[in-house]
Amino acid sequence: MHARIRIAAVVAAAVGALTLTACDTGSTVVDKPKDNAAAQADSGKDTKKEKSAAPEVAKVGDTLTLEGFEKGSKLDVTVVKVADPAKSANEFMEPGDGQRFVGVQFQLVNTGKAAYSDSPSIGAKVADTEGQQFDATFGDITAGPSMASNLRLKPGAKGLGWIVFEVPEAAKVDTVQFTMDTGFADQTGEWKLP
């Protein structure tokens, strides 16, 4: 009797593992900046030379193109600025003891054919040099207006705003990530921070 239960448990575990493997849609991290074809055309420079000079990993100021789940759902996402440490705009909303705020200003441009409707801060994270990740927190900072909590963009429209993170005082923030569809899309953009 116990042998049958063990066999059934092993079979169930194997089927579960195969099911999870089959459901994996191939999540990827995108960290190669978008080519600026318009700037190359305007400058008259040789595009072969420009491509070799392009950074290998996205950094502050670079744009990544990300796709969402819905057909025609696509954004050009740019990390515009970073405020580290960031100062709270509300005297009653301060980081906890041993913590600091870090602000990241994102620009989202709907380059897809479908309308974009999401809460961008839910799909944003920062990571330190130790690999610890930190989710966004609620808060306004003096660097500028926060990203809308329920952003809706028609094709061609753009949104701009700060997303705030609370991290340990001693942490060295290394990267910032952004994922569409409240963090569940297959593509995650990643930028290296200075």
Short mmCIF file of N, CA and C in Angstrom, two decimals:
data_model
loop_
_atom_site.label_atom_id
_atom_site.label_comp_id
_atom_site.label_asym_id
_atom_site.label_seq_id
_atom_site.Cartn_x
_atom_site.Cartn_y
_atom_site.Cartn_z
N MET A 1 0.82 -1.19 0.00
CA MET A 1 0.00 0.00 0.00
C MET A 1 0.86 1.26 0.00
N HIS A 2 1.90 1.31 0.90
CA HIS A 2 2.78 2.48 0.96
C HIS A 2 3.57 2.64 -0.32
N ALA A 3 3.94 1.53 -0.96
CA ALA A 3 4.69 1.59 -2.21
C ALA A 3 3.85 2.26 -3.30
N ARG A 4 2.54 1.93 -3.34
CA ARG A 4 1.66 2.55 -4.33
C ARG A 4 1.55 4.06 -4.10
N ILE A 5 1.46 4.46 -2.86
CA ILE A 5 1.35 5.90 -2.54
C ILE A 5 2.63 6.62 -2.97
N ARG A 6 3.79 5.99 -2.69
CA ARG A 6 5.05 6.60 -3.10
C ARG A 6 5.14 6.71 -4.61
N ILE A 7 4.76 5.65 -5.31
CA ILE A 7 4.79 5.67 -6.78
C ILE A 7 3.85 6.74 -7.30
N ALA A 8 2.66 6.82 -6.74
CA ALA A 8 1.70 7.84 -7.17
C ALA A 8 2.25 9.24 -6.92
N ALA A 9 2.92 9.45 -5.79
CA ALA A 9 3.50 10.76 -5.47
C ALA A 9 4.61 11.12 -6.46
N VAL A 10 5.46 10.13 -6.81
CA VAL A 10 6.55 10.38 -7.76
C VAL A 10 5.98 10.70 -9.14
N VAL A 11 4.97 9.95 -9.57
CA VAL A 11 4.34 10.20 -10.87
C VAL A 11 3.70 11.59 -10.88
N ALA A 12 3.00 11.94 -9.81
CA ALA A 12 2.36 13.26 -9.73
C ALA A 12 3.40 14.37 -9.79
N ALA A 13 4.52 14.19 -9.10
CA ALA A 13 5.59 15.20 -9.11
C ALA A 13 6.18 15.33 -10.50
N ALA A 14 6.40 14.20 -11.18
CA ALA A 14 6.97 14.23 -12.53
C ALA A 14 6.02 14.91 -13.50
N VAL A 15 4.73 14.59 -13.42
CA VAL A 15 3.74 15.22 -14.29
C VAL A 15 3.69 16.72 -14.02
N GLY A 16 3.74 17.10 -12.75
CA GLY A 16 3.73 18.52 -12.39
C GLY A 16 4.94 19.24 -12.95
N ALA A 17 6.11 18.63 -12.86
CA ALA A 17 7.33 19.24 -13.39
C ALA A 17 7.25 19.40 -14.90
N LEU A 18 6.75 18.36 -15.59
CA LEU A 18 6.60 18.44 -17.04
C LEU A 18 5.59 19.52 -17.43
N THR A 19 4.53 19.65 -16.67
CA THR A 19 3.52 20.67 -16.94
C THR A 19 4.13 22.06 -16.79
N LEU A 20 4.90 22.28 -15.73
CA LEU A 20 5.54 23.58 -15.53
C LEU A 20 6.52 23.88 -16.65
N THR A 21 7.27 22.88 -17.08
CA THR A 21 8.22 23.06 -18.17
C THR A 21 7.50 23.40 -19.46
N ALA A 22 6.40 22.74 -19.72
CA ALA A 22 5.63 22.99 -20.94
C ALA A 22 5.01 24.37 -20.93
N CYS A 23 4.68 24.90 -19.74
CA CYS A 23 4.05 26.21 -19.64
C CYS A 23 5.06 27.34 -19.72
N ASP A 24 6.35 27.05 -19.60
CA ASP A 24 7.35 28.10 -19.67
C ASP A 24 7.33 28.70 -21.06
N THR A 25 7.09 30.01 -21.11
CA THR A 25 6.94 30.66 -22.40
C THR A 25 8.23 31.30 -22.87
N GLY A 26 9.32 31.05 -22.19
CA GLY A 26 10.59 31.58 -22.65
C GLY A 26 10.85 32.99 -22.17
N SER A 27 10.72 33.24 -20.88
CA SER A 27 10.97 34.56 -20.34
C SER A 27 12.40 34.98 -20.66
N THR A 28 12.57 36.27 -21.00
CA THR A 28 13.89 36.79 -21.34
C THR A 28 14.13 38.12 -20.65
N VAL A 29 15.39 38.43 -20.45
CA VAL A 29 15.79 39.73 -19.95
C VAL A 29 16.41 40.48 -21.12
N VAL A 30 15.83 41.64 -21.44
CA VAL A 30 16.30 42.47 -22.55
C VAL A 30 17.20 43.55 -21.95
N ASP A 31 18.46 43.60 -22.40
CA ASP A 31 19.36 44.64 -21.88
C ASP A 31 20.19 45.29 -22.98
N LYS A 32 19.83 45.06 -24.23
CA LYS A 32 20.52 45.68 -25.36
C LYS A 32 19.72 46.91 -25.79
N PRO A 33 20.35 48.10 -25.74
CA PRO A 33 19.62 49.32 -26.08
C PRO A 33 19.12 49.32 -27.51
N LYS A 34 18.03 50.03 -27.70
CA LYS A 34 17.44 50.20 -29.02
C LYS A 34 18.37 51.07 -29.86
N ASP A 35 18.59 50.68 -31.13
CA ASP A 35 19.39 51.50 -32.04
C ASP A 35 18.66 52.81 -32.29
N ASN A 36 19.41 53.87 -32.38
CA ASN A 36 18.83 55.17 -32.67
C ASN A 36 19.05 55.47 -34.14
N ALA A 37 18.25 54.84 -35.00
CA ALA A 37 18.40 54.94 -36.45
C ALA A 37 18.22 56.37 -36.94
N ALA A 38 17.29 57.12 -36.34
CA ALA A 38 17.04 58.49 -36.77
C ALA A 38 18.27 59.36 -36.52
N ALA A 39 18.91 59.20 -35.38
CA ALA A 39 20.11 59.99 -35.06
C ALA A 39 21.25 59.64 -36.01
N GLN A 40 21.37 58.37 -36.37
CA GLN A 40 22.42 57.96 -37.30
C GLN A 40 22.18 58.57 -38.68
N ALA A 41 20.93 58.58 -39.13
CA ALA A 41 20.60 59.15 -40.43
C ALA A 41 20.87 60.64 -40.44
N ASP A 42 20.50 61.34 -39.36
CA ASP A 42 20.69 62.78 -39.28
C ASP A 42 22.17 63.15 -39.23
N SER A 43 22.98 62.34 -38.59
CA SER A 43 24.39 62.68 -38.40
C SER A 43 25.23 62.37 -39.63
N GLY A 44 24.72 61.52 -40.52
CA GLY A 44 25.46 61.15 -41.71
C GLY A 44 26.62 60.22 -41.42
N LYS A 45 26.69 59.68 -40.22
CA LYS A 45 27.79 58.79 -39.85
C LYS A 45 27.56 57.40 -40.42
N ASP A 46 28.64 56.68 -40.57
CA ASP A 46 28.59 55.30 -41.03
C ASP A 46 27.92 54.45 -39.96
N THR A 47 26.80 53.78 -40.31
CA THR A 47 26.06 53.01 -39.32
C THR A 47 26.85 51.81 -38.81
N LYS A 48 27.79 51.28 -39.59
CA LYS A 48 28.59 50.16 -39.11
C LYS A 48 29.47 50.60 -37.95
N LYS A 49 30.05 51.79 -38.05
CA LYS A 49 30.87 52.30 -36.95
C LYS A 49 30.01 52.59 -35.73
N GLU A 50 28.81 53.14 -35.96
CA GLU A 50 27.91 53.47 -34.85
C GLU A 50 27.50 52.21 -34.09
N LYS A 51 27.20 51.15 -34.81
CA LYS A 51 26.76 49.92 -34.15
C LYS A 51 27.87 49.34 -33.27
N SER A 52 29.11 49.42 -33.74
CA SER A 52 30.19 48.87 -32.93
C SER A 52 30.44 49.72 -31.69
N ALA A 53 30.07 51.01 -31.73
CA ALA A 53 30.27 51.89 -30.59
C ALA A 53 29.09 51.84 -29.61
N ALA A 54 28.01 51.19 -29.98
CA ALA A 54 26.82 51.12 -29.12
C ALA A 54 27.15 50.33 -27.85
N PRO A 55 26.61 50.78 -26.71
CA PRO A 55 26.89 50.05 -25.47
C PRO A 55 26.29 48.65 -25.52
N GLU A 56 26.97 47.72 -24.86
CA GLU A 56 26.51 46.33 -24.85
C GLU A 56 25.35 46.12 -23.90
N VAL A 57 25.30 46.91 -22.82
CA VAL A 57 24.25 46.77 -21.82
C VAL A 57 23.59 48.13 -21.62
N ALA A 58 22.27 48.13 -21.50
CA ALA A 58 21.54 49.39 -21.34
C ALA A 58 21.94 50.07 -20.04
N LYS A 59 21.97 51.41 -20.10
CA LYS A 59 22.29 52.22 -18.93
C LYS A 59 21.29 53.38 -18.89
N VAL A 60 21.44 54.25 -17.90
CA VAL A 60 20.56 55.41 -17.78
C VAL A 60 20.60 56.20 -19.08
N GLY A 61 19.42 56.53 -19.61
CA GLY A 61 19.30 57.25 -20.87
C GLY A 61 18.99 56.37 -22.06
N ASP A 62 19.20 55.05 -21.92
CA ASP A 62 18.94 54.13 -23.02
C ASP A 62 17.49 53.66 -23.05
N THR A 63 17.04 53.30 -24.24
CA THR A 63 15.67 52.82 -24.46
C THR A 63 15.69 51.34 -24.82
N LEU A 64 14.79 50.59 -24.18
CA LEU A 64 14.59 49.18 -24.50
C LEU A 64 13.17 48.99 -25.02
N THR A 65 13.00 48.15 -26.02
CA THR A 65 11.67 47.83 -26.54
C THR A 65 11.20 46.54 -25.90
N LEU A 66 10.03 46.60 -25.26
CA LEU A 66 9.47 45.44 -24.56
C LEU A 66 8.09 45.13 -25.09
N GLU A 67 7.75 43.84 -25.11
CA GLU A 67 6.43 43.41 -25.54
C GLU A 67 5.66 42.83 -24.36
N GLY A 68 4.33 43.03 -24.39
CA GLY A 68 3.45 42.48 -23.37
C GLY A 68 2.78 41.22 -23.88
N PHE A 69 1.86 40.70 -23.06
CA PHE A 69 1.13 39.48 -23.43
C PHE A 69 0.19 39.69 -24.60
N GLU A 70 -0.54 40.78 -24.56
CA GLU A 70 -1.57 41.04 -25.57
C GLU A 70 -0.93 41.30 -26.93
N LYS A 71 -1.52 40.76 -27.98
CA LYS A 71 -1.02 40.98 -29.33
C LYS A 71 -1.03 42.48 -29.63
N GLY A 72 0.08 43.00 -30.12
CA GLY A 72 0.17 44.42 -30.43
C GLY A 72 0.53 45.30 -29.25
N SER A 73 0.85 44.68 -28.11
CA SER A 73 1.22 45.42 -26.90
C SER A 73 2.74 45.58 -26.85
N LYS A 74 3.21 46.82 -27.02
CA LYS A 74 4.65 47.06 -27.06
C LYS A 74 4.96 48.46 -26.52
N LEU A 75 6.05 48.57 -25.75
CA LEU A 75 6.49 49.85 -25.20
C LEU A 75 7.97 50.08 -25.50
N ASP A 76 8.33 51.34 -25.73
CA ASP A 76 9.72 51.76 -25.66
C ASP A 76 9.89 52.33 -24.27
N VAL A 77 10.76 51.73 -23.46
CA VAL A 77 10.94 52.13 -22.06
C VAL A 77 12.33 52.71 -21.89
N THR A 78 12.39 53.91 -21.32
CA THR A 78 13.66 54.59 -21.09
C THR A 78 13.80 54.90 -19.60
N VAL A 79 14.96 54.56 -19.04
CA VAL A 79 15.31 55.04 -17.71
C VAL A 79 15.94 56.41 -17.93
N VAL A 80 15.22 57.46 -17.54
CA VAL A 80 15.64 58.83 -17.84
C VAL A 80 16.67 59.34 -16.83
N LYS A 81 16.35 59.19 -15.53
CA LYS A 81 17.21 59.69 -14.46
C LYS A 81 17.12 58.77 -13.25
N VAL A 82 18.12 58.89 -12.37
CA VAL A 82 18.12 58.18 -11.09
C VAL A 82 18.45 59.18 -9.99
N ALA A 83 17.69 59.13 -8.91
CA ALA A 83 17.96 59.95 -7.72
C ALA A 83 18.29 59.00 -6.57
N ASP A 84 19.57 58.99 -6.17
CA ASP A 84 20.01 58.08 -5.11
C ASP A 84 21.04 58.78 -4.23
N PRO A 85 20.67 59.16 -3.03
CA PRO A 85 19.37 58.95 -2.39
C PRO A 85 18.35 59.98 -2.87
N ALA A 86 17.08 59.61 -2.74
CA ALA A 86 15.99 60.52 -3.09
C ALA A 86 15.37 61.05 -1.80
N LYS A 87 14.96 62.31 -1.84
CA LYS A 87 14.37 62.94 -0.66
C LYS A 87 12.85 62.89 -0.76
N SER A 88 12.21 62.49 0.32
CA SER A 88 10.76 62.41 0.36
C SER A 88 10.15 63.80 0.20
N ALA A 89 9.07 63.89 -0.56
CA ALA A 89 8.34 65.14 -0.73
C ALA A 89 7.31 65.31 0.36
N ASN A 90 7.16 64.32 1.24
CA ASN A 90 6.17 64.34 2.31
C ASN A 90 6.87 64.06 3.63
N GLU A 91 6.83 65.02 4.54
CA GLU A 91 7.54 64.86 5.80
C GLU A 91 7.03 63.69 6.63
N PHE A 92 5.83 63.20 6.33
CA PHE A 92 5.28 62.07 7.08
C PHE A 92 5.57 60.72 6.44
N MET A 93 6.16 60.72 5.26
CA MET A 93 6.49 59.49 4.54
C MET A 93 8.00 59.42 4.36
N GLU A 94 8.69 58.96 5.36
CA GLU A 94 10.15 58.83 5.32
C GLU A 94 10.51 57.34 5.27
N PRO A 95 11.70 57.02 4.72
CA PRO A 95 12.12 55.62 4.74
C PRO A 95 12.33 55.16 6.18
N GLY A 96 12.21 53.86 6.41
CA GLY A 96 12.39 53.29 7.75
C GLY A 96 13.83 53.42 8.22
N ASP A 97 14.05 53.13 9.48
CA ASP A 97 15.40 53.18 10.05
C ASP A 97 16.34 52.27 9.26
N GLY A 98 17.50 52.81 8.92
CA GLY A 98 18.49 52.04 8.17
C GLY A 98 18.16 51.88 6.70
N GLN A 99 17.17 52.62 6.21
CA GLN A 99 16.72 52.54 4.82
C GLN A 99 16.89 53.90 4.14
N ARG A 100 16.85 53.89 2.80
CA ARG A 100 16.83 55.13 2.03
C ARG A 100 15.92 54.95 0.83
N PHE A 101 15.45 56.07 0.28
CA PHE A 101 14.68 56.03 -0.96
C PHE A 101 15.62 56.17 -2.15
N VAL A 102 15.31 55.43 -3.20
CA VAL A 102 15.97 55.56 -4.50
C VAL A 102 14.85 55.81 -5.50
N GLY A 103 14.99 56.84 -6.31
CA GLY A 103 13.98 57.15 -7.32
C GLY A 103 14.52 56.88 -8.72
N VAL A 104 13.67 56.31 -9.58
CA VAL A 104 14.04 56.08 -10.97
C VAL A 104 12.94 56.70 -11.84
N GLN A 105 13.33 57.61 -12.72
CA GLN A 105 12.36 58.23 -13.63
C GLN A 105 12.31 57.40 -14.92
N PHE A 106 11.11 56.92 -15.23
CA PHE A 106 10.87 56.14 -16.44
C PHE A 106 10.06 56.96 -17.44
N GLN A 107 10.34 56.75 -18.72
CA GLN A 107 9.46 57.24 -19.79
C GLN A 107 8.97 56.02 -20.55
N LEU A 108 7.66 55.90 -20.68
CA LEU A 108 7.04 54.80 -21.41
C LEU A 108 6.35 55.37 -22.64
N VAL A 109 6.69 54.84 -23.81
CA VAL A 109 6.06 55.26 -25.05
C VAL A 109 5.38 54.05 -25.66
N ASN A 110 4.07 54.17 -25.90
CA ASN A 110 3.33 53.05 -26.49
C ASN A 110 3.62 52.99 -27.98
N THR A 111 4.47 52.04 -28.38
CA THR A 111 4.83 51.86 -29.79
C THR A 111 4.04 50.71 -30.42
N GLY A 112 3.11 50.15 -29.66
CA GLY A 112 2.32 49.03 -30.16
C GLY A 112 1.03 49.49 -30.83
N LYS A 113 0.21 48.52 -31.18
CA LYS A 113 -1.08 48.80 -31.82
C LYS A 113 -2.23 48.73 -30.83
N ALA A 114 -1.97 48.17 -29.64
CA ALA A 114 -3.00 48.04 -28.60
C ALA A 114 -2.81 49.13 -27.56
N ALA A 115 -3.89 49.52 -26.90
CA ALA A 115 -3.80 50.48 -25.80
C ALA A 115 -3.04 49.83 -24.64
N TYR A 116 -2.30 50.63 -23.91
CA TYR A 116 -1.56 50.16 -22.75
C TYR A 116 -2.28 50.64 -21.50
N SER A 117 -2.57 49.72 -20.58
CA SER A 117 -3.20 50.06 -19.31
C SER A 117 -2.59 49.18 -18.24
N ASP A 118 -1.89 49.81 -17.29
CA ASP A 118 -1.15 49.03 -16.30
C ASP A 118 -0.78 49.93 -15.13
N SER A 119 -0.27 49.31 -14.09
CA SER A 119 0.31 50.02 -12.96
C SER A 119 1.82 49.80 -13.05
N PRO A 120 2.55 50.72 -13.69
CA PRO A 120 3.96 50.49 -13.99
C PRO A 120 4.83 50.16 -12.77
N SER A 121 4.53 50.75 -11.62
CA SER A 121 5.39 50.53 -10.46
C SER A 121 5.38 49.07 -10.00
N ILE A 122 4.31 48.35 -10.27
CA ILE A 122 4.25 46.94 -9.86
C ILE A 122 5.25 46.10 -10.65
N GLY A 123 5.54 46.49 -11.88
CA GLY A 123 6.47 45.74 -12.72
C GLY A 123 7.91 46.23 -12.65
N ALA A 124 8.21 47.11 -11.67
CA ALA A 124 9.56 47.67 -11.55
C ALA A 124 10.26 47.14 -10.30
N LYS A 125 11.57 46.90 -10.43
CA LYS A 125 12.39 46.43 -9.31
C LYS A 125 13.78 47.02 -9.45
N VAL A 126 14.48 47.16 -8.32
CA VAL A 126 15.91 47.44 -8.36
C VAL A 126 16.62 46.29 -7.66
N ALA A 127 17.88 46.10 -8.01
CA ALA A 127 18.69 45.06 -7.38
C ALA A 127 20.02 45.65 -6.97
N ASP A 128 20.56 45.15 -5.86
CA ASP A 128 21.86 45.62 -5.42
C ASP A 128 22.96 44.71 -5.94
N THR A 129 24.20 45.05 -5.61
CA THR A 129 25.33 44.27 -6.10
C THR A 129 25.38 42.86 -5.51
N GLU A 130 24.63 42.62 -4.44
CA GLU A 130 24.55 41.29 -3.83
C GLU A 130 23.47 40.43 -4.49
N GLY A 131 22.66 41.02 -5.38
CA GLY A 131 21.59 40.29 -6.03
C GLY A 131 20.25 40.37 -5.32
N GLN A 132 20.17 41.14 -4.25
CA GLN A 132 18.88 41.31 -3.55
C GLN A 132 18.02 42.28 -4.36
N GLN A 133 16.76 41.90 -4.57
CA GLN A 133 15.83 42.73 -5.34
C GLN A 133 14.85 43.42 -4.41
N PHE A 134 14.44 44.63 -4.81
CA PHE A 134 13.53 45.44 -4.02
C PHE A 134 12.41 45.96 -4.91
N ASP A 135 11.17 45.76 -4.44
CA ASP A 135 9.99 46.23 -5.15
C ASP A 135 9.79 47.73 -4.92
N ALA A 136 8.97 48.33 -5.76
CA ALA A 136 8.63 49.74 -5.61
C ALA A 136 7.81 49.94 -4.33
N THR A 137 7.87 51.14 -3.81
CA THR A 137 7.09 51.51 -2.63
C THR A 137 6.28 52.75 -2.96
N PHE A 138 5.29 53.03 -2.14
CA PHE A 138 4.49 54.24 -2.34
C PHE A 138 5.25 55.42 -1.77
N GLY A 139 5.30 56.50 -2.49
CA GLY A 139 5.96 57.69 -2.00
C GLY A 139 6.23 58.67 -3.11
N ASP A 140 6.22 59.94 -2.74
CA ASP A 140 6.58 61.00 -3.66
C ASP A 140 7.92 61.56 -3.24
N ILE A 141 8.74 61.92 -4.22
CA ILE A 141 10.06 62.47 -3.92
C ILE A 141 10.18 63.86 -4.53
N THR A 142 11.14 64.62 -4.01
CA THR A 142 11.30 66.00 -4.47
C THR A 142 11.85 66.09 -5.89
N ALA A 143 12.38 65.01 -6.44
CA ALA A 143 12.95 65.03 -7.79
C ALA A 143 11.92 65.30 -8.87
N GLY A 144 10.63 65.01 -8.59
CA GLY A 144 9.60 65.26 -9.59
C GLY A 144 8.37 64.41 -9.36
N PRO A 145 7.37 64.57 -10.25
CA PRO A 145 6.11 63.84 -10.12
C PRO A 145 6.26 62.33 -10.26
N SER A 146 5.47 61.61 -9.49
CA SER A 146 5.46 60.15 -9.54
C SER A 146 4.79 59.65 -10.82
N MET A 147 5.15 58.44 -11.21
CA MET A 147 4.47 57.77 -12.33
C MET A 147 3.04 57.50 -11.90
N ALA A 148 2.12 57.65 -12.82
CA ALA A 148 0.71 57.39 -12.53
C ALA A 148 0.54 55.94 -12.07
N SER A 149 -0.32 55.74 -11.07
CA SER A 149 -0.52 54.39 -10.54
C SER A 149 -1.37 53.54 -11.48
N ASN A 150 -2.17 54.16 -12.31
CA ASN A 150 -2.98 53.45 -13.30
C ASN A 150 -2.81 54.17 -14.63
N LEU A 151 -1.72 53.86 -15.32
CA LEU A 151 -1.35 54.54 -16.55
C LEU A 151 -2.08 53.93 -17.74
N ARG A 152 -2.68 54.80 -18.53
CA ARG A 152 -3.37 54.36 -19.76
C ARG A 152 -2.83 55.17 -20.93
N LEU A 153 -2.30 54.46 -21.93
CA LEU A 153 -1.71 55.12 -23.08
C LEU A 153 -2.27 54.55 -24.38
N LYS A 154 -2.78 55.43 -25.22
CA LYS A 154 -3.18 54.98 -26.56
C LYS A 154 -1.92 54.81 -27.39
N PRO A 155 -1.98 54.11 -28.52
CA PRO A 155 -0.79 53.97 -29.36
C PRO A 155 -0.22 55.34 -29.71
N GLY A 156 1.10 55.47 -29.53
CA GLY A 156 1.79 56.72 -29.81
C GLY A 156 1.93 57.64 -28.60
N ALA A 157 1.15 57.41 -27.54
CA ALA A 157 1.19 58.27 -26.36
C ALA A 157 2.34 57.88 -25.44
N LYS A 158 2.73 58.82 -24.56
CA LYS A 158 3.82 58.53 -23.63
C LYS A 158 3.46 58.95 -22.22
N GLY A 159 4.11 58.28 -21.26
CA GLY A 159 3.96 58.60 -19.85
C GLY A 159 5.34 58.77 -19.24
N LEU A 160 5.45 59.72 -18.29
CA LEU A 160 6.72 60.01 -17.65
C LEU A 160 6.49 60.16 -16.16
N GLY A 161 7.36 59.58 -15.34
CA GLY A 161 7.22 59.75 -13.90
C GLY A 161 8.25 58.95 -13.13
N TRP A 162 8.35 59.27 -11.84
CA TRP A 162 9.30 58.63 -10.93
C TRP A 162 8.66 57.44 -10.23
N ILE A 163 9.43 56.36 -10.09
CA ILE A 163 9.03 55.21 -9.29
C ILE A 163 10.04 55.14 -8.15
N VAL A 164 9.54 54.96 -6.92
CA VAL A 164 10.37 55.03 -5.73
C VAL A 164 10.56 53.63 -5.13
N PHE A 165 11.78 53.37 -4.67
CA PHE A 165 12.14 52.11 -4.04
C PHE A 165 12.74 52.42 -2.67
N GLU A 166 12.48 51.56 -1.70
CA GLU A 166 13.10 51.68 -0.38
C GLU A 166 14.11 50.56 -0.24
N VAL A 167 15.38 50.95 -0.04
CA VAL A 167 16.46 49.97 0.01
C VAL A 167 17.30 50.21 1.27
N PRO A 168 18.04 49.21 1.71
CA PRO A 168 18.91 49.40 2.87
C PRO A 168 19.94 50.51 2.62
N GLU A 169 20.24 51.25 3.65
CA GLU A 169 21.18 52.37 3.57
C GLU A 169 22.51 51.94 2.97
N ALA A 170 23.01 50.76 3.32
CA ALA A 170 24.32 50.30 2.87
C ALA A 170 24.31 49.64 1.49
N ALA A 171 23.13 49.39 0.91
CA ALA A 171 23.05 48.68 -0.37
C ALA A 171 23.57 49.55 -1.51
N LYS A 172 24.33 48.93 -2.42
CA LYS A 172 24.79 49.58 -3.64
C LYS A 172 23.86 49.13 -4.76
N VAL A 173 22.94 50.01 -5.17
CA VAL A 173 21.97 49.67 -6.20
C VAL A 173 22.71 49.53 -7.53
N ASP A 174 22.51 48.40 -8.20
CA ASP A 174 23.28 48.03 -9.38
C ASP A 174 22.47 48.03 -10.67
N THR A 175 21.23 47.55 -10.61
CA THR A 175 20.39 47.47 -11.80
C THR A 175 18.95 47.86 -11.47
N VAL A 176 18.21 48.24 -12.51
CA VAL A 176 16.78 48.46 -12.39
C VAL A 176 16.12 47.64 -13.50
N GLN A 177 14.97 47.04 -13.18
CA GLN A 177 14.24 46.23 -14.16
C GLN A 177 12.82 46.75 -14.32
N PHE A 178 12.27 46.53 -15.51
CA PHE A 178 10.87 46.87 -15.77
C PHE A 178 10.25 45.77 -16.61
N THR A 179 9.06 45.32 -16.20
CA THR A 179 8.32 44.29 -16.91
C THR A 179 6.89 44.75 -17.10
N MET A 180 6.36 44.61 -18.29
CA MET A 180 4.97 44.98 -18.56
C MET A 180 4.01 43.99 -17.89
N ASP A 181 2.72 44.28 -17.99
CA ASP A 181 1.65 43.41 -17.48
C ASP A 181 1.83 43.11 -15.99
N THR A 182 1.97 44.18 -15.22
CA THR A 182 2.18 44.12 -13.76
C THR A 182 3.25 43.10 -13.37
N GLY A 183 4.31 43.07 -14.18
CA GLY A 183 5.45 42.22 -13.86
C GLY A 183 5.38 40.81 -14.38
N PHE A 184 4.34 40.46 -15.14
CA PHE A 184 4.17 39.07 -15.58
C PHE A 184 4.48 38.82 -17.05
N ALA A 185 4.80 39.85 -17.82
CA ALA A 185 5.12 39.64 -19.24
C ALA A 185 6.40 38.82 -19.36
N ASP A 186 6.62 38.24 -20.52
CA ASP A 186 7.79 37.38 -20.74
C ASP A 186 9.09 38.16 -20.85
N GLN A 187 9.03 39.42 -21.29
CA GLN A 187 10.24 40.21 -21.44
C GLN A 187 10.42 41.18 -20.28
N THR A 188 11.61 41.20 -19.72
CA THR A 188 11.96 42.14 -18.66
C THR A 188 13.12 42.99 -19.16
N GLY A 189 12.97 44.30 -19.09
CA GLY A 189 14.05 45.21 -19.45
C GLY A 189 14.96 45.41 -18.24
N GLU A 190 16.26 45.51 -18.49
CA GLU A 190 17.21 45.72 -17.40
C GLU A 190 18.25 46.77 -17.79
N TRP A 191 18.47 47.72 -16.89
CA TRP A 191 19.44 48.79 -17.08
C TRP A 191 20.49 48.72 -15.98
N LYS A 192 21.74 48.91 -16.34
CA LYS A 192 22.85 48.98 -15.37
C LYS A 192 22.92 50.42 -14.86
N LEU A 193 23.00 50.56 -13.54
CA LEU A 193 23.04 51.88 -12.94
C LEU A 193 24.49 52.27 -12.63
N PRO A 194 24.76 53.57 -12.62
CA PRO A 194 26.14 54.02 -12.35
C PRO A 194 26.55 53.75 -10.91
#
